[in-house]
Coordinates of C-alpha atoms in Angstrom, one line a residue:
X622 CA -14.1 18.6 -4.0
X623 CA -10.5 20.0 -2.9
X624 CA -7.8 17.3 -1.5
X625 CA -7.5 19.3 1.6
X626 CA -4.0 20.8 1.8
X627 CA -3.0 18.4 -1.1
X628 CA -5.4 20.1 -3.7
X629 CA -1.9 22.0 -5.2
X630 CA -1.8 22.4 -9.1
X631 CA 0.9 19.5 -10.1
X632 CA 4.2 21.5 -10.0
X633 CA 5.5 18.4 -11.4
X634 CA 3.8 18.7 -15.2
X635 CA 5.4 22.4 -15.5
X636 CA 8.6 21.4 -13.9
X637 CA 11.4 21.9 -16.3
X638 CA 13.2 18.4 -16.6
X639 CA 16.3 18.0 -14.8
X640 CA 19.3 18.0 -17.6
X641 CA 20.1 14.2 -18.5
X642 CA 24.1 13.6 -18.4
X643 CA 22.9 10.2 -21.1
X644 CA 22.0 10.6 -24.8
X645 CA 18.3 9.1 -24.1
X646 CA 16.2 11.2 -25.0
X647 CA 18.3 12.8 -27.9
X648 CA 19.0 9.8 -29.7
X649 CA 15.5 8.3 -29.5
X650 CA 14.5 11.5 -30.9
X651 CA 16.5 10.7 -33.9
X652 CA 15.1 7.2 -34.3
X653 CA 18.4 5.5 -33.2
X654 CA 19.7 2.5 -30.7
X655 CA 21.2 4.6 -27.9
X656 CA 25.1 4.0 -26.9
X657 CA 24.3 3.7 -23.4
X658 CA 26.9 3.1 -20.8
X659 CA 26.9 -0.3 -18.9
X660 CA 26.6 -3.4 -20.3
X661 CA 23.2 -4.8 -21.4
X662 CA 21.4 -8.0 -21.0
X663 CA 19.6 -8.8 -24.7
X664 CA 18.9 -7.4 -27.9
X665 CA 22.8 -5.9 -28.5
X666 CA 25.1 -4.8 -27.1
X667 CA 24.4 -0.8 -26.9
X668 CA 21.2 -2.1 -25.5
X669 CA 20.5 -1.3 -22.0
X670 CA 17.6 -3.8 -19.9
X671 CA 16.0 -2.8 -16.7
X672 CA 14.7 -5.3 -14.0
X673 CA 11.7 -4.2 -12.6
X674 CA 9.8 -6.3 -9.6
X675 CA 6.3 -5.4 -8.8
X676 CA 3.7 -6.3 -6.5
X677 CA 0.4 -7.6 -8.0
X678 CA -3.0 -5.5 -7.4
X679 CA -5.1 -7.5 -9.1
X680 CA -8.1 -9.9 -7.6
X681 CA -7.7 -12.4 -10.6
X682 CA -5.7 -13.1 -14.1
X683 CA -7.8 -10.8 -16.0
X684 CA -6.8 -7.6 -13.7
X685 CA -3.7 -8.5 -12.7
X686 CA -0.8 -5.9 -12.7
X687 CA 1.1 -7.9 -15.4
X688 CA -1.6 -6.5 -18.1
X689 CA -0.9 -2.5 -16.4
X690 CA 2.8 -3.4 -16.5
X691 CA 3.0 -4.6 -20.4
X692 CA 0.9 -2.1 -21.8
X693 CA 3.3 0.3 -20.1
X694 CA 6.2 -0.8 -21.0
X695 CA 5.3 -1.3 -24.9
X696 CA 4.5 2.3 -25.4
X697 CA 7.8 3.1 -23.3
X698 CA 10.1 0.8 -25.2
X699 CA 8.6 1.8 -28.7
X700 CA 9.5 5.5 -27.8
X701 CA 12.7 4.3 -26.4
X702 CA 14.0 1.8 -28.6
X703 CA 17.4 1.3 -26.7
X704 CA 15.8 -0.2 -23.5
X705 CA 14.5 -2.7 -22.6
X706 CA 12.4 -3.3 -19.1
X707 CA 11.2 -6.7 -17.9
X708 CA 8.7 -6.4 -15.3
X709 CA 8.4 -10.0 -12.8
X710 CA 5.4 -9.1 -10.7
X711 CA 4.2 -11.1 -7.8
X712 CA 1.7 -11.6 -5.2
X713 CA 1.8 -9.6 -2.2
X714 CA 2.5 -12.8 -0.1
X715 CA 5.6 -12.9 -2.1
X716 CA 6.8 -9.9 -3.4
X717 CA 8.9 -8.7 -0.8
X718 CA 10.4 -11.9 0.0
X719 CA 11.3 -12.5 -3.3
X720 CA 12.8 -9.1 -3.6
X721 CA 15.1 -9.8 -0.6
X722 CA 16.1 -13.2 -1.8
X723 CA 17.5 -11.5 -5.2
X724 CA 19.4 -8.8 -2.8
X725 CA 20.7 -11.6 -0.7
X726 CA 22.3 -13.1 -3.7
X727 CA 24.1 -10.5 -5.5
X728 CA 21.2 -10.2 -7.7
X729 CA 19.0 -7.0 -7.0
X730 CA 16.8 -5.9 -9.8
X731 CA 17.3 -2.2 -11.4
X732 CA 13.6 -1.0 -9.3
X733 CA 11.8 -3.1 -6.6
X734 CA 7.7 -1.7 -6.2
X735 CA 6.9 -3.5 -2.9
X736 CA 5.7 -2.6 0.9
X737 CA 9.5 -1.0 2.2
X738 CA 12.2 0.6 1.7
X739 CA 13.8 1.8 4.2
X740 CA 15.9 -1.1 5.3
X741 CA 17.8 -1.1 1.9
X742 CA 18.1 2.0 1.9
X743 CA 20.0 2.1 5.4
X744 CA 22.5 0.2 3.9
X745 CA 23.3 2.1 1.2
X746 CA 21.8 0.2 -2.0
X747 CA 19.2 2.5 -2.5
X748 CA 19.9 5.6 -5.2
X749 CA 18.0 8.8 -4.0
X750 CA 15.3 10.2 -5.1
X751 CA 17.1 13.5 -6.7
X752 CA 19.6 11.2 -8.7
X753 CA 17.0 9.5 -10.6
X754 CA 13.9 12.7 -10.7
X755 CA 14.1 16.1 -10.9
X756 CA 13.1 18.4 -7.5
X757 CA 9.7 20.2 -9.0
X758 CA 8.8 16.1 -10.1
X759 CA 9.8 15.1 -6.4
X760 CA 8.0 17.9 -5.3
X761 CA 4.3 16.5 -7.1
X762 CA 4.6 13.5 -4.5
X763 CA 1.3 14.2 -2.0
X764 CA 3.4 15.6 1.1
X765 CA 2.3 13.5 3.7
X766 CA 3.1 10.7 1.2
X767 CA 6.3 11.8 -0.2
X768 CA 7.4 12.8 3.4
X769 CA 7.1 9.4 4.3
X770 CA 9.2 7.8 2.1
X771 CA 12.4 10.2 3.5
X772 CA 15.1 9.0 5.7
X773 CA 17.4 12.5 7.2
X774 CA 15.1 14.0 4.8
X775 CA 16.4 12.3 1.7
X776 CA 13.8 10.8 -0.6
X777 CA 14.6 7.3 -0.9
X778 CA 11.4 5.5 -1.2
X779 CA 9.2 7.1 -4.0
X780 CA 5.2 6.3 -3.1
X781 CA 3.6 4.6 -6.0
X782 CA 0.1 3.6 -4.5
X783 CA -2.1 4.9 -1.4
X784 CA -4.8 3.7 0.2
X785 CA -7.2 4.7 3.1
X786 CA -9.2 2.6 5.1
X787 CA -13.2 2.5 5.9
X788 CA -15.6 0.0 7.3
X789 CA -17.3 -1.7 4.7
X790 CA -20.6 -2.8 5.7
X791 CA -23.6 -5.3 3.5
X792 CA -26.6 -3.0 2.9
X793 CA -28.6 -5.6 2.3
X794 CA -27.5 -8.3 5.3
X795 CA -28.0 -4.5 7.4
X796 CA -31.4 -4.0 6.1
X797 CA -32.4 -7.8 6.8
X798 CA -31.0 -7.8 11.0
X799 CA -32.8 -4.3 10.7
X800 CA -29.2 -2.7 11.4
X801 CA -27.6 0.7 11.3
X802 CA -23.8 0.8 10.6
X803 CA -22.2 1.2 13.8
X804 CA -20.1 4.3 14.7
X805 CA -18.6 1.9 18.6
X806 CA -16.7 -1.1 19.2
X807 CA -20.0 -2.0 21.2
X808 CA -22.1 -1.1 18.5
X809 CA -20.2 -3.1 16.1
X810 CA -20.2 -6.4 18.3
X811 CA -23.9 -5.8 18.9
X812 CA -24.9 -5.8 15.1
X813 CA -22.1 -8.4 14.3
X814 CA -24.4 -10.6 16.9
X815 CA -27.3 -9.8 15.1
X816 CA -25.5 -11.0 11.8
X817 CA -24.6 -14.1 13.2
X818 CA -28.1 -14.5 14.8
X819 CA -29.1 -14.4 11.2
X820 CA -27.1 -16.9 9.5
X821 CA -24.0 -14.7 8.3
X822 CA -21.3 -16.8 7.7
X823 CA -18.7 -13.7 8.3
X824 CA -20.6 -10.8 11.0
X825 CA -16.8 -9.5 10.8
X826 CA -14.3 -10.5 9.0
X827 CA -11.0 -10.2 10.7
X828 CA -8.1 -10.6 8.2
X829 CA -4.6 -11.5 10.6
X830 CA -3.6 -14.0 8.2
X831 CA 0.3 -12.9 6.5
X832 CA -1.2 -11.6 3.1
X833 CA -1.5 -8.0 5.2
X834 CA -2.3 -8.6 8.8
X835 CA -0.1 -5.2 9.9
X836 CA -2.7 -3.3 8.3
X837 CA -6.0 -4.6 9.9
X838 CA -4.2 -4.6 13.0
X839 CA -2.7 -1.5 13.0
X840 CA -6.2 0.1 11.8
X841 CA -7.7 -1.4 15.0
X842 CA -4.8 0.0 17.4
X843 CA -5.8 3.3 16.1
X844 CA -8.9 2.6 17.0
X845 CA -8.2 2.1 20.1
X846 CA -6.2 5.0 20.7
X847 CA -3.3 3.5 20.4
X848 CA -0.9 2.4 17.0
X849 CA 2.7 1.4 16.5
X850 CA 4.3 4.1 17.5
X851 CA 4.2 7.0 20.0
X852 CA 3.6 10.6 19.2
X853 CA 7.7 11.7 18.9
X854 CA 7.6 7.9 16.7
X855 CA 9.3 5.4 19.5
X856 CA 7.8 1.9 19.2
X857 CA 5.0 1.3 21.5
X858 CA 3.9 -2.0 20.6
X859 CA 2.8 -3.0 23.8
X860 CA 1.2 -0.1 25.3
X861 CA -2.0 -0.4 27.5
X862 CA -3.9 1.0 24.9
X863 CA -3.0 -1.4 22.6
X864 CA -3.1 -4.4 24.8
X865 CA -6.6 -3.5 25.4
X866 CA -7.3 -3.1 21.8
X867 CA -6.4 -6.8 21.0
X868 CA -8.0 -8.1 24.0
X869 CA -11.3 -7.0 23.2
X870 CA -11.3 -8.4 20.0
X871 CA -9.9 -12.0 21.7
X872 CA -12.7 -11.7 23.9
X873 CA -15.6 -9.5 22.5
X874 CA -15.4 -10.6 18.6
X875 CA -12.9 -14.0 18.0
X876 CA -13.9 -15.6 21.0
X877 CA -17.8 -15.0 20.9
X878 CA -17.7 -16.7 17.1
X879 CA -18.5 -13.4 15.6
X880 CA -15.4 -13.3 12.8
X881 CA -16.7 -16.5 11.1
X882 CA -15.5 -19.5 10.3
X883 CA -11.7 -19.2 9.9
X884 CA -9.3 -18.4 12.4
X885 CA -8.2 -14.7 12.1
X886 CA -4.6 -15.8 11.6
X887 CA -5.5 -17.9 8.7
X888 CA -7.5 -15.4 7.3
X889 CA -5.8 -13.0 4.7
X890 CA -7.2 -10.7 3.1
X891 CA -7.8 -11.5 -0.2
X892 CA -10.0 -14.1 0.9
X893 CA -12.1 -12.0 3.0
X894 CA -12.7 -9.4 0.1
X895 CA -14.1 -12.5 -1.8
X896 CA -16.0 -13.1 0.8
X897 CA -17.6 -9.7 1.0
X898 CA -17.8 -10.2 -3.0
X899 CA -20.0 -13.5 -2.5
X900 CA -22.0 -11.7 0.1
X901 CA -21.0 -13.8 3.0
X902 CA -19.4 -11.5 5.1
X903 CA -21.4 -8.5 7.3
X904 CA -18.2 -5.9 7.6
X905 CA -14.7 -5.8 7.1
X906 CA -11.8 -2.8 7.1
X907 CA -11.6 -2.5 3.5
X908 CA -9.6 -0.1 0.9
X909 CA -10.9 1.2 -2.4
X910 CA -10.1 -1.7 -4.6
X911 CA -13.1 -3.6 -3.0
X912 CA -15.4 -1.2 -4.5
X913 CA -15.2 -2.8 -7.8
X914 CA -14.6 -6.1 -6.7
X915 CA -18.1 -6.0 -4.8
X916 CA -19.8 -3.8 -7.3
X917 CA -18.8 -6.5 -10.0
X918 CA -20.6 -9.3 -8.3
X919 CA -23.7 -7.3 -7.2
X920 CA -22.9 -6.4 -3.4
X921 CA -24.8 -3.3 -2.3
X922 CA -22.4 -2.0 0.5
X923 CA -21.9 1.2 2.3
X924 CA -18.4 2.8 4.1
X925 CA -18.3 4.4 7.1
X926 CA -15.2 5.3 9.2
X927 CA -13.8 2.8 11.4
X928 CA -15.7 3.0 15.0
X929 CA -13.4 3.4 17.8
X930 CA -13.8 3.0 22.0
X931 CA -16.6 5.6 21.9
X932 CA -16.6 7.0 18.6
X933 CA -15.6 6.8 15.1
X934 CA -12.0 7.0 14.6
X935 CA -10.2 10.1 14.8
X936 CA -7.6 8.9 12.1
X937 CA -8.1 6.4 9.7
X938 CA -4.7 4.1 8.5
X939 CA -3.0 5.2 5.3
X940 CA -1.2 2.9 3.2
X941 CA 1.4 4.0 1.0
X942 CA 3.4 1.2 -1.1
X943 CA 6.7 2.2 -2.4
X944 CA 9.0 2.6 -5.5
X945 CA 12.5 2.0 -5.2
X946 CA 16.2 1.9 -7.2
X947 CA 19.0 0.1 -6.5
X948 CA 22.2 1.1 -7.1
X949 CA 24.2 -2.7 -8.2
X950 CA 23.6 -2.3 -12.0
X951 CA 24.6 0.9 -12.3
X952 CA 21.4 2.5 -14.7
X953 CA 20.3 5.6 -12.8
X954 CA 20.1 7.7 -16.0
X955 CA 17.8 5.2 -17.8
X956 CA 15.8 4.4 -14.5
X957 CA 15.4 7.8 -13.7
X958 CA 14.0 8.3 -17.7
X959 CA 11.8 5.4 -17.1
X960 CA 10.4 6.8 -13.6
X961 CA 9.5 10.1 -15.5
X962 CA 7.3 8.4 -17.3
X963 CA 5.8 6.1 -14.7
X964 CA 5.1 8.9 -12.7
X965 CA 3.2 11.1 -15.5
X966 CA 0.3 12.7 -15.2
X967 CA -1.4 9.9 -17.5
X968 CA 0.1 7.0 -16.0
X969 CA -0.1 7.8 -12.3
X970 CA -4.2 8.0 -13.4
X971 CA -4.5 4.8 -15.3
X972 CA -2.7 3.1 -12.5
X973 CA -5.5 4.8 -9.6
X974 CA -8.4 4.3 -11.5
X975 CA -7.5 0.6 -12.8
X976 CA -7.1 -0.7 -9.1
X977 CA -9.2 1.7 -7.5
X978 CA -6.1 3.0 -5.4
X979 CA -5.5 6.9 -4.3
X980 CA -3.0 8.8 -6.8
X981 CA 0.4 9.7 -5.3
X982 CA 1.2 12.8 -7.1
X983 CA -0.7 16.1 -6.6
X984 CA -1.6 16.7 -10.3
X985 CA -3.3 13.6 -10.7
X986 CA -5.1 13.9 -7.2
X987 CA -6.4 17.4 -8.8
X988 CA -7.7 15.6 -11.7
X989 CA -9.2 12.6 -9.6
X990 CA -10.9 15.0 -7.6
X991 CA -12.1 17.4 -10.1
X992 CA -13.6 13.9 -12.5
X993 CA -17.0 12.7 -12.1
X994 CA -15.5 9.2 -12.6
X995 CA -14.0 9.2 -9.6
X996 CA -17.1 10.1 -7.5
X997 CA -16.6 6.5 -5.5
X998 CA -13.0 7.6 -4.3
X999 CA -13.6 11.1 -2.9
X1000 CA -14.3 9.2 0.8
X1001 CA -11.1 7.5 0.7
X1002 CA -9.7 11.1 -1.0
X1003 CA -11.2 13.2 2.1
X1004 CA -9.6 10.7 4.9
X1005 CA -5.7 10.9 3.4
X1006 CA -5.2 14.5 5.1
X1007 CA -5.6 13.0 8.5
X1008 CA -4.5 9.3 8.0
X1009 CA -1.2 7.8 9.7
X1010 CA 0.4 5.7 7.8
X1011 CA 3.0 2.7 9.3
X1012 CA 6.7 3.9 10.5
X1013 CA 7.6 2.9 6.8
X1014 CA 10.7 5.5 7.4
X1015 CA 12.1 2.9 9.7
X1016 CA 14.7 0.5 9.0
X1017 CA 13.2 -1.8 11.1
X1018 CA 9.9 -1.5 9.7
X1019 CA 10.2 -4.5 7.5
X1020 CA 11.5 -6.9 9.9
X1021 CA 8.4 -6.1 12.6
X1022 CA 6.1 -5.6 9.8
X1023 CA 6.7 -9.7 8.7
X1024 CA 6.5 -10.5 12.8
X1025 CA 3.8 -9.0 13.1
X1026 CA 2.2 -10.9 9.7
X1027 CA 3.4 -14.0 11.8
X1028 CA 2.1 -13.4 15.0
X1029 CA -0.9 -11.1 15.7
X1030 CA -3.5 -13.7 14.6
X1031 CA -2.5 -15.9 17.4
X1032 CA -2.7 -13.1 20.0
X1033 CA -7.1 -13.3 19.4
X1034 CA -6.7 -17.0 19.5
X1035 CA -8.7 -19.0 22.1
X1036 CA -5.3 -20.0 23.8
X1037 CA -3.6 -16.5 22.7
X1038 CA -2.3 -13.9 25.2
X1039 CA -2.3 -10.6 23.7
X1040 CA -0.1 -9.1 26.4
X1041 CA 2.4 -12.0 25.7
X1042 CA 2.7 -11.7 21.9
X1043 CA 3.3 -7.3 22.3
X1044 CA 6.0 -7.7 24.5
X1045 CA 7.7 -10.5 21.9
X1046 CA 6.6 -7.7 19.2
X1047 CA 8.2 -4.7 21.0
X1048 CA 11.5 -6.5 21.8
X1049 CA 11.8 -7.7 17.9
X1050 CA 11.0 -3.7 17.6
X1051 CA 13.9 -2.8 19.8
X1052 CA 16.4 -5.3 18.6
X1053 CA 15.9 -4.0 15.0
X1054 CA 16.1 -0.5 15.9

């Protein structure tokens, strides 16, 4: 299966490298601590140590993204004995909080892998993409990904995981209600009815809680025809369309007891993948990672694409998360070094296949569509081409992404006013344009 218009031979694995202005790669070769400009933080002095905080894809300790991160890093350092990287990674409730706090005080870390970049890189922290990697490896990034990570068409944000999204539905809790997977909002409140008629504790599960509510919500504005942001990309937070997008589901799913037994804004989404795991839960927006999660504990499911007003869903929500350098300590020539190697062939893989996640780089998209391995992902593969992914090129993304993690789950509350809370969302839009 082809990757639609992203199906390129990697241009990035017969790139010529960029020429290094450091001794790196030269003295490693000879077995040797590299002089390295800059000061460093441990082992020597001629030692140079690289601050790397990531976001954690892991559903428990024993797949967390601390085990991907060491393994890399050993078999980086031991090629490159003079540096050193120390990875902090964190949960996704905290990740990007914790990466502002360390900007806030003076104290940003050498890479950040979180949800945006765009913000930094508006005020000027942010190195570009060319200082660090070369053009033909810049050039290996999946278009629509790698386009959305440029600001005046400079690469700033580097994608280092994608997602798409699907409805997940129970084959068996289907099978027993004597359901087919709906393709219409209608259809999907009818047979999340008959799930609750039958004892499912979760007919839907609707995850507005702050782990990742601007996802599930914007994934149901596109349903609806509507989304974030107008075709020429001005905010449109509270347009009809999606007014009566969030209505319906206050008055069609949350307030008919259909999205089980937690308030959608106290939801998040880790726990409803668990609870799709344990079988309690009838459908849900999922990405690929649940795949393994429910295959683990003995879930038969199916995927569908997301129904919409009176159809499925012309485009489907892409997620992209993004890579990032900062400019404080100074270390673009061993960053850059470190990011060729993240971003190989091999690693970019490893990384997909571990957490179920869509590669970022055309090379290993040609691999992950050409493996039988991968057979599960090719769904998720074949909606990327026509996904829309959030206005992560915004500054102001960040700062309506987190009010929107805030506030969305109270707009399908029983005392919530969708209207209400998409004005209050728009304005925080405009004020942080």
């Amino acid at each position: 299966m082809t990757f639609g218009k992203f199906s390129n031979v990697s241009l990035g694995r017969l790139s010529v490298r960029r020429r290094r202005t450091g001794t790196i790669a030269a003295v490693s070769a000879l077995g040797m601590t590299a002089v390295l400009g800059g000061c460093g933080v441990g082992g020597g002095s001629d030692e140079v140590t690289l601050k790397l905080v990531a976001a954690d894809y892991g559903d428990s300790s024993a797949n967390s993204s601390r085990a991907y991160w060491d393994k890399l890093v050993k078999e980086y350092e031991t090629k490159h004995p003079g540096v050193r990287v120390e990875v902090s990674v964190y949960t996704w409730t905290d990740v990007d909080r914790k990466v502002k706090e360390l900007v806030d005080a003076g104290e940003a870390p050498d890479m950040a892998q979180i949800g945006a970049y765009a913000d930094y890189a508006d005020k000027g922290l942010l190195y570009k993409a060319d200082e660090l990697i070369g053009i033909r490896e810049q050039a290996d990034f999946v278009s629509q990904l790698g386009s959305a990570g440029r600001i005046n068409g400079m690469q700033y944000g580097m994608p280092f995981a994608a997602s798409t999204r699907l409805l997940f539905y129970n084959k068996t809790l289907f099978a027993d209600a004597g359901l087919t997977p709906p393709t219409t909002w209608k259809e999907l409140a009818a047979d999340a009815e008959a799930l609750k008629a039958d004892g499912v504790k979760y007919p839907y599960a609707l995850p507005l809680g702050p782990e990742e509510a601007q996802a599930e919500t914007m994934q149901w504005l596109l349903s609806g025809d509507g989304g974030y942001v107008d075709d020429v990309g001005t905010y449109g937070i509270d347009s009809e369309e999606n007014v009566a997008t969030l209505t319906w589901l206050k008055d069609d799913l949350v307030g008919k007891g259909l999205t089980g037994p937690v308030a959608p804004g106290n939801l998040n989404r880790a726990a409803a993948f668990s609870a799709f795991a344990a079988g309690d839960v009838g459908m849900l927006n999922g990405h690929p990672s649940l795949m393994k999660t429910a295959a683990r504990k003995g879930v038969k499911f199916g995927m569908v694409p997301m129904p919409g007003v009176d159809g499925p869903t012309r485009n489907s929500m892409g997620v992209a998360d993004w890579m990032m350098a900062f400019r404080q300590n100074g270390h673009a020539e061993q960053v850059g070094d470190f990011l060729d190697f993240v971003y190989s062939e091999k690693n970019v893989l490893a990384f997909s296949r571990e957490y179920d996640l869509l590669p970022v780089t055309n090379s290993a998209s040609a691999a992950m569509s050409a493996g039988a391995r991968d057979a599960d992902l090719k769904p998720f593969l074949a909606a990327l081409p026509s996904a829309e992914l959030p206005p992560v090129g915004k500054t102001s993304w960040a700062s309506v992404s987190a009010a929107v993690k805030k506030r969305i789950g109270s707009a399908v509350g029983s005392d919530g006013d969708p209207a209400e809370v998409l004005r209050a969302l728009q304005l925080t839009a405009r004020n942080a344009e």
